[in-house]
mmCIF file of C-alpha atoms in Angstrom:
data_model
loop_
_atom_site.group_PDB
_atom_site.id
_atom_site.type_symbol
_atom_site.label_atom_id
_atom_site.label_comp_id
_atom_site.label_asym_id
_atom_site.label_seq_id
_atom_site.Cartn_x
_atom_site.Cartn_y
_atom_site.Cartn_z
ATOM 1 C CA MET A 156 22.952 49.577 42.853
ATOM 2 C CA LYS A 157 22.481 52.186 45.551
ATOM 3 C CA ASN A 158 19.672 54.220 43.996
ATOM 4 C CA ALA A 159 16.242 52.960 43.044
ATOM 5 C CA VAL A 160 15.106 56.385 41.800
ATOM 6 C CA PHE A 161 17.186 58.643 39.588
ATOM 7 C CA ASN A 162 16.874 61.230 36.816
ATOM 8 C CA ASP A 163 17.210 60.269 33.186
ATOM 9 C CA GLN A 164 20.133 61.597 31.133
ATOM 10 C CA THR A 165 18.250 64.795 30.298
ATOM 11 C CA ASN A 166 17.141 65.386 33.910
ATOM 12 C CA SER A 167 13.600 65.719 32.575
ATOM 13 C CA GLN A 168 12.049 62.711 34.273
ATOM 14 C CA ASN A 169 12.501 60.406 37.241
ATOM 15 C CA ILE A 170 13.190 56.736 36.660
ATOM 16 C CA VAL A 171 12.278 54.123 39.275
ATOM 17 C CA LEU A 172 13.865 50.679 39.313
ATOM 18 C CA SER A 173 11.766 47.926 40.844
ATOM 19 C CA PRO A 174 12.340 44.308 41.867
ATOM 20 C CA THR A 175 9.255 43.386 39.849
ATOM 21 C CA SER A 176 11.344 42.708 36.749
ATOM 22 C CA MET A 177 13.551 40.318 38.689
ATOM 23 C CA GLY A 178 10.480 38.459 39.915
ATOM 24 C CA LEU A 179 9.161 38.195 36.366
ATOM 25 C CA ALA A 180 12.558 36.942 35.169
ATOM 26 C CA PHE A 181 12.377 34.187 37.782
ATOM 27 C CA ASP A 182 8.862 33.380 36.564
ATOM 28 C CA ILE A 183 10.250 32.927 33.046
ATOM 29 C CA LEU A 184 12.987 30.671 34.425
ATOM 30 C CA TYR A 185 10.327 28.651 36.214
ATOM 31 C CA ASN A 186 8.617 28.064 32.870
ATOM 32 C CA GLY A 187 11.727 26.309 31.570
ATOM 33 C CA ALA A 188 12.812 24.562 34.767
ATOM 34 C CA ASN A 189 12.539 20.873 35.585
ATOM 35 C CA ALA A 190 13.106 18.575 38.547
ATOM 36 C CA SER A 191 15.088 20.012 41.476
ATOM 37 C CA THR A 192 15.552 23.399 39.784
ATOM 38 C CA LYS A 193 11.782 23.764 39.491
ATOM 39 C CA ASP A 194 11.392 22.700 43.153
ATOM 40 C CA GLN A 195 13.953 25.312 44.229
ATOM 41 C CA LEU A 196 12.244 28.042 42.202
ATOM 42 C CA THR A 197 8.894 27.029 43.713
ATOM 43 C CA ASN A 198 10.390 27.735 47.130
ATOM 44 C CA VAL A 199 12.105 30.986 46.082
ATOM 45 C CA LEU A 200 8.975 32.315 44.378
ATOM 46 C CA GLN A 201 6.781 31.012 47.211
ATOM 47 C CA ILE A 202 4.303 29.472 44.775
ATOM 48 C CA PRO A 203 3.594 25.945 46.033
ATOM 49 C CA GLY A 204 0.355 24.720 44.497
ATOM 50 C CA PHE A 205 0.370 27.271 41.652
ATOM 51 C CA SER A 206 -0.081 25.828 38.214
ATOM 52 C CA LEU A 207 2.124 27.091 35.412
ATOM 53 C CA TYR A 208 -1.019 28.473 33.797
ATOM 54 C CA ASP A 209 -1.913 30.456 36.950
ATOM 55 C CA LEU A 210 1.625 31.810 37.273
ATOM 56 C CA ASN A 211 1.689 32.977 33.652
ATOM 57 C CA GLU A 212 -1.797 34.468 33.801
ATOM 58 C CA SER A 213 -0.884 36.360 36.978
ATOM 59 C CA ALA A 214 2.260 37.715 35.329
ATOM 60 C CA LYS A 215 0.350 38.743 32.208
ATOM 61 C CA PHE A 216 -2.244 40.538 34.368
ATOM 62 C CA LEU A 217 0.456 42.279 36.437
ATOM 63 C CA MET A 218 2.310 43.461 33.338
ATOM 64 C CA ALA A 219 -0.902 44.763 31.761
ATOM 65 C CA ARG A 220 -1.751 46.692 34.936
ATOM 66 C CA LEU A 221 1.735 48.153 35.292
ATOM 67 C CA ASN A 222 1.911 49.123 31.618
ATOM 68 C CA ALA A 223 -1.620 50.585 31.575
ATOM 69 C CA ASN A 224 -2.011 54.194 30.496
ATOM 70 C CA THR A 225 -2.198 56.412 33.553
ATOM 71 C CA PRO A 226 -2.199 60.187 33.138
ATOM 72 C CA GLY A 227 1.151 61.605 34.223
ATOM 73 C CA ILE A 228 2.822 58.212 34.593
ATOM 74 C CA SER A 229 4.745 56.397 31.898
ATOM 75 C CA THR A 230 5.844 52.802 32.397
ATOM 76 C CA ASN A 231 7.741 50.402 30.196
ATOM 77 C CA LEU A 232 7.999 46.918 31.617
ATOM 78 C CA THR A 233 9.458 44.300 29.314
ATOM 79 C CA ASN A 234 11.742 41.283 29.452
ATOM 80 C CA SER A 235 14.275 39.656 27.201
ATOM 81 C CA ILE A 236 15.910 36.321 26.607
ATOM 82 C CA TRP A 237 19.370 36.370 25.066
ATOM 83 C CA ILE A 238 20.259 32.930 23.716
ATOM 84 C CA LYS A 239 23.851 31.946 23.128
ATOM 85 C CA ASN A 240 24.396 31.213 19.444
ATOM 86 C CA GLY A 241 24.032 27.483 18.839
ATOM 87 C CA VAL A 242 21.813 26.847 21.865
ATOM 88 C CA ILE A 243 18.264 25.728 21.141
ATOM 89 C CA LEU A 244 15.581 26.401 23.730
ATOM 90 C CA ASN A 245 12.189 24.767 24.014
ATOM 91 C CA GLU A 246 9.807 26.485 21.567
ATOM 92 C CA SER A 247 6.970 26.305 24.090
ATOM 93 C CA LEU A 248 9.071 28.246 26.626
ATOM 94 C CA LEU A 249 9.866 30.931 24.072
ATOM 95 C CA LYS A 250 6.231 31.180 22.959
ATOM 96 C CA ASP A 251 5.028 31.505 26.569
ATOM 97 C CA ALA A 252 7.732 34.083 27.341
ATOM 98 C CA GLN A 253 6.574 36.228 24.434
ATOM 99 C CA ALA A 254 2.856 35.805 25.119
ATOM 100 C CA ASN A 255 2.876 36.196 28.896
ATOM 101 C CA TYR A 256 5.964 38.280 29.630
ATOM 102 C CA ASN A 257 6.305 40.436 26.513
ATOM 103 C CA ALA A 258 9.797 38.978 26.104
ATOM 104 C CA TYR A 259 12.142 40.079 23.364
ATOM 105 C CA ILE A 260 13.990 36.945 22.265
ATOM 106 C CA THR A 261 17.141 36.843 20.190
ATOM 107 C CA ASN A 262 20.386 34.978 19.711
ATOM 108 C CA LEU A 263 23.703 36.572 20.582
ATOM 109 C CA ASP A 264 27.369 35.716 20.213
ATOM 110 C CA PHE A 265 28.508 36.031 23.828
ATOM 111 C CA ALA A 266 32.152 35.645 22.760
ATOM 112 C CA ASP A 267 31.868 38.979 20.955
ATOM 113 C CA PRO A 268 33.278 41.746 23.195
ATOM 114 C CA GLN A 269 30.362 43.957 22.088
ATOM 115 C CA SER A 270 27.715 41.528 23.394
ATOM 116 C CA SER A 271 27.365 43.276 26.751
ATOM 117 C CA LYS A 272 26.999 46.605 24.949
ATOM 118 C CA THR A 273 24.291 45.094 22.747
ATOM 119 C CA ILE A 274 22.318 44.019 25.819
ATOM 120 C CA ASN A 275 22.909 47.295 27.660
ATOM 121 C CA ASP A 276 21.795 49.278 24.608
ATOM 122 C CA TRP A 277 18.598 47.216 24.469
ATOM 123 C CA VAL A 278 17.942 47.847 28.172
ATOM 124 C CA PHE A 279 18.515 51.571 27.706
#
Protein backbone atom coordinates (compact mmCIF):
# COMPACT_ATOMS: atom_id res chain seq x y z
CA MET A 1 0.00 0.00 0.00
CA LYS A 2 1.40 3.38 -0.96
CA ASN A 3 -1.08 5.64 0.84
CA ALA A 4 -1.76 5.72 4.55
CA VAL A 5 -4.35 8.50 4.22
CA PHE A 6 -7.07 8.57 1.59
CA ASN A 7 -10.66 9.73 1.03
CA ASP A 8 -13.57 7.38 1.49
CA GLN A 9 -15.71 6.39 -1.51
CA THR A 10 -17.90 9.47 -1.11
CA ASN A 11 -14.93 11.85 -0.72
CA SER A 12 -16.60 13.12 2.45
CA GLN A 13 -14.00 12.01 4.97
CA ASN A 14 -10.34 11.11 5.27
CA ILE A 15 -9.36 7.60 6.28
CA VAL A 16 -6.02 6.90 7.97
CA LEU A 17 -4.49 3.43 8.02
CA SER A 18 -2.20 2.70 10.95
CA PRO A 19 0.21 -0.09 11.89
CA THR A 20 -1.55 -0.30 15.25
CA SER A 21 -3.93 -2.97 13.96
CA MET A 22 -1.01 -5.10 12.82
CA GLY A 23 0.56 -4.81 16.26
CA LEU A 24 -2.70 -5.84 17.90
CA ALA A 25 -3.00 -8.80 15.50
CA PHE A 26 0.46 -9.93 16.60
CA ASP A 27 -0.65 -9.55 20.22
CA ILE A 28 -3.57 -11.89 19.51
CA LEU A 29 -1.17 -14.37 17.89
CA TYR A 30 1.02 -14.16 20.97
CA ASN A 31 -1.96 -15.21 23.08
CA GLY A 32 -2.18 -18.49 21.17
CA ALA A 33 1.53 -19.12 20.64
CA ASN A 34 3.70 -21.68 22.39
CA ALA A 35 7.37 -22.63 22.58
CA SER A 36 9.66 -21.17 19.90
CA THR A 37 6.82 -19.28 18.20
CA LYS A 38 6.07 -17.48 21.45
CA ASP A 39 9.81 -16.74 21.91
CA GLN A 40 9.99 -15.30 18.38
CA LEU A 41 6.91 -13.14 18.94
CA THR A 42 8.39 -11.92 22.23
CA ASN A 43 11.37 -10.65 20.26
CA VAL A 44 9.29 -9.16 17.42
CA LEU A 45 6.93 -7.40 19.82
CA GLN A 46 9.83 -6.40 22.08
CA ILE A 47 7.99 -7.54 25.20
CA PRO A 48 10.46 -9.61 27.23
CA GLY A 49 9.25 -9.81 30.81
CA PHE A 50 5.64 -8.86 29.98
CA SER A 51 3.02 -11.18 31.34
CA LEU A 52 0.16 -12.20 29.08
CA TYR A 53 -2.14 -10.36 31.47
CA ASP A 54 -0.12 -7.13 31.11
CA LEU A 55 -0.04 -7.43 27.32
CA ASN A 56 -3.81 -7.92 27.11
CA GLU A 57 -4.57 -5.15 29.59
CA SER A 58 -2.33 -2.76 27.65
CA ALA A 59 -4.08 -3.66 24.40
CA LYS A 60 -7.52 -3.23 25.97
CA PHE A 61 -6.48 0.20 27.32
CA LEU A 62 -5.03 1.26 23.95
CA MET A 63 -8.16 0.21 22.08
CA ALA A 64 -10.41 2.03 24.55
CA ARG A 65 -8.34 5.21 24.18
CA LEU A 66 -8.27 5.03 20.39
CA ASN A 67 -12.00 4.30 20.17
CA ALA A 68 -12.93 7.00 22.71
CA ASN A 69 -15.37 9.68 21.62
CA THR A 70 -13.47 12.76 20.53
CA PRO A 71 -15.33 15.66 18.95
CA GLY A 72 -14.59 15.80 15.23
CA ILE A 73 -12.77 12.46 15.15
CA SER A 74 -14.35 9.10 14.47
CA THR A 75 -12.38 5.90 14.98
CA ASN A 76 -13.28 2.27 14.52
CA LEU A 77 -10.58 -0.11 15.65
CA THR A 78 -11.53 -3.77 15.69
CA ASN A 79 -10.01 -7.16 14.92
CA SER A 80 -11.20 -10.45 13.56
CA ILE A 81 -10.28 -14.10 13.59
CA TRP A 82 -11.40 -16.16 10.61
CA ILE A 83 -11.20 -19.87 11.42
CA LYS A 84 -11.03 -22.45 8.68
CA ASN A 85 -14.06 -24.72 8.86
CA GLY A 86 -13.18 -27.83 10.85
CA VAL A 87 -10.36 -26.20 12.82
CA ILE A 88 -10.91 -25.87 16.56
CA LEU A 89 -9.04 -23.15 18.43
CA ASN A 90 -8.45 -22.90 22.15
CA GLU A 91 -11.58 -21.44 23.78
CA SER A 92 -9.45 -19.37 26.16
CA LEU A 93 -7.71 -17.71 23.20
CA LEU A 94 -11.03 -16.87 21.58
CA LYS A 95 -12.47 -15.53 24.84
CA ASP A 96 -9.41 -13.34 25.43
CA ALA A 97 -9.47 -12.11 21.82
CA GLN A 98 -13.08 -11.00 22.22
CA ALA A 99 -12.62 -9.47 25.67
CA ASN A 100 -9.32 -7.68 25.12
CA TYR A 101 -9.19 -7.03 21.38
CA ASN A 102 -12.85 -6.65 20.45
CA ALA A 103 -12.34 -9.50 17.98
CA TYR A 104 -15.07 -10.69 15.67
CA ILE A 105 -14.68 -14.47 15.46
CA THR A 106 -16.25 -16.72 12.88
CA ASN A 107 -15.66 -19.83 10.81
CA LEU A 108 -15.19 -19.62 7.07
CA ASP A 109 -14.86 -22.04 4.18
CA PHE A 110 -11.58 -20.86 2.67
CA ALA A 111 -12.07 -23.16 -0.33
CA ASP A 112 -15.06 -21.04 -1.33
CA PRO A 113 -13.97 -18.52 -4.01
CA GLN A 114 -16.12 -15.90 -2.23
CA SER A 115 -14.21 -16.22 1.06
CA SER A 116 -11.86 -13.33 0.30
CA LYS A 117 -14.85 -11.18 -0.63
CA THR A 118 -16.51 -12.10 2.66
CA ILE A 119 -13.46 -10.92 4.60
CA ASN A 120 -13.01 -7.79 2.49
CA ASP A 121 -16.68 -6.89 2.93
CA TRP A 122 -16.28 -7.25 6.70
CA VAL A 123 -13.20 -5.00 6.66
CA PHE A 124 -15.04 -2.40 4.59
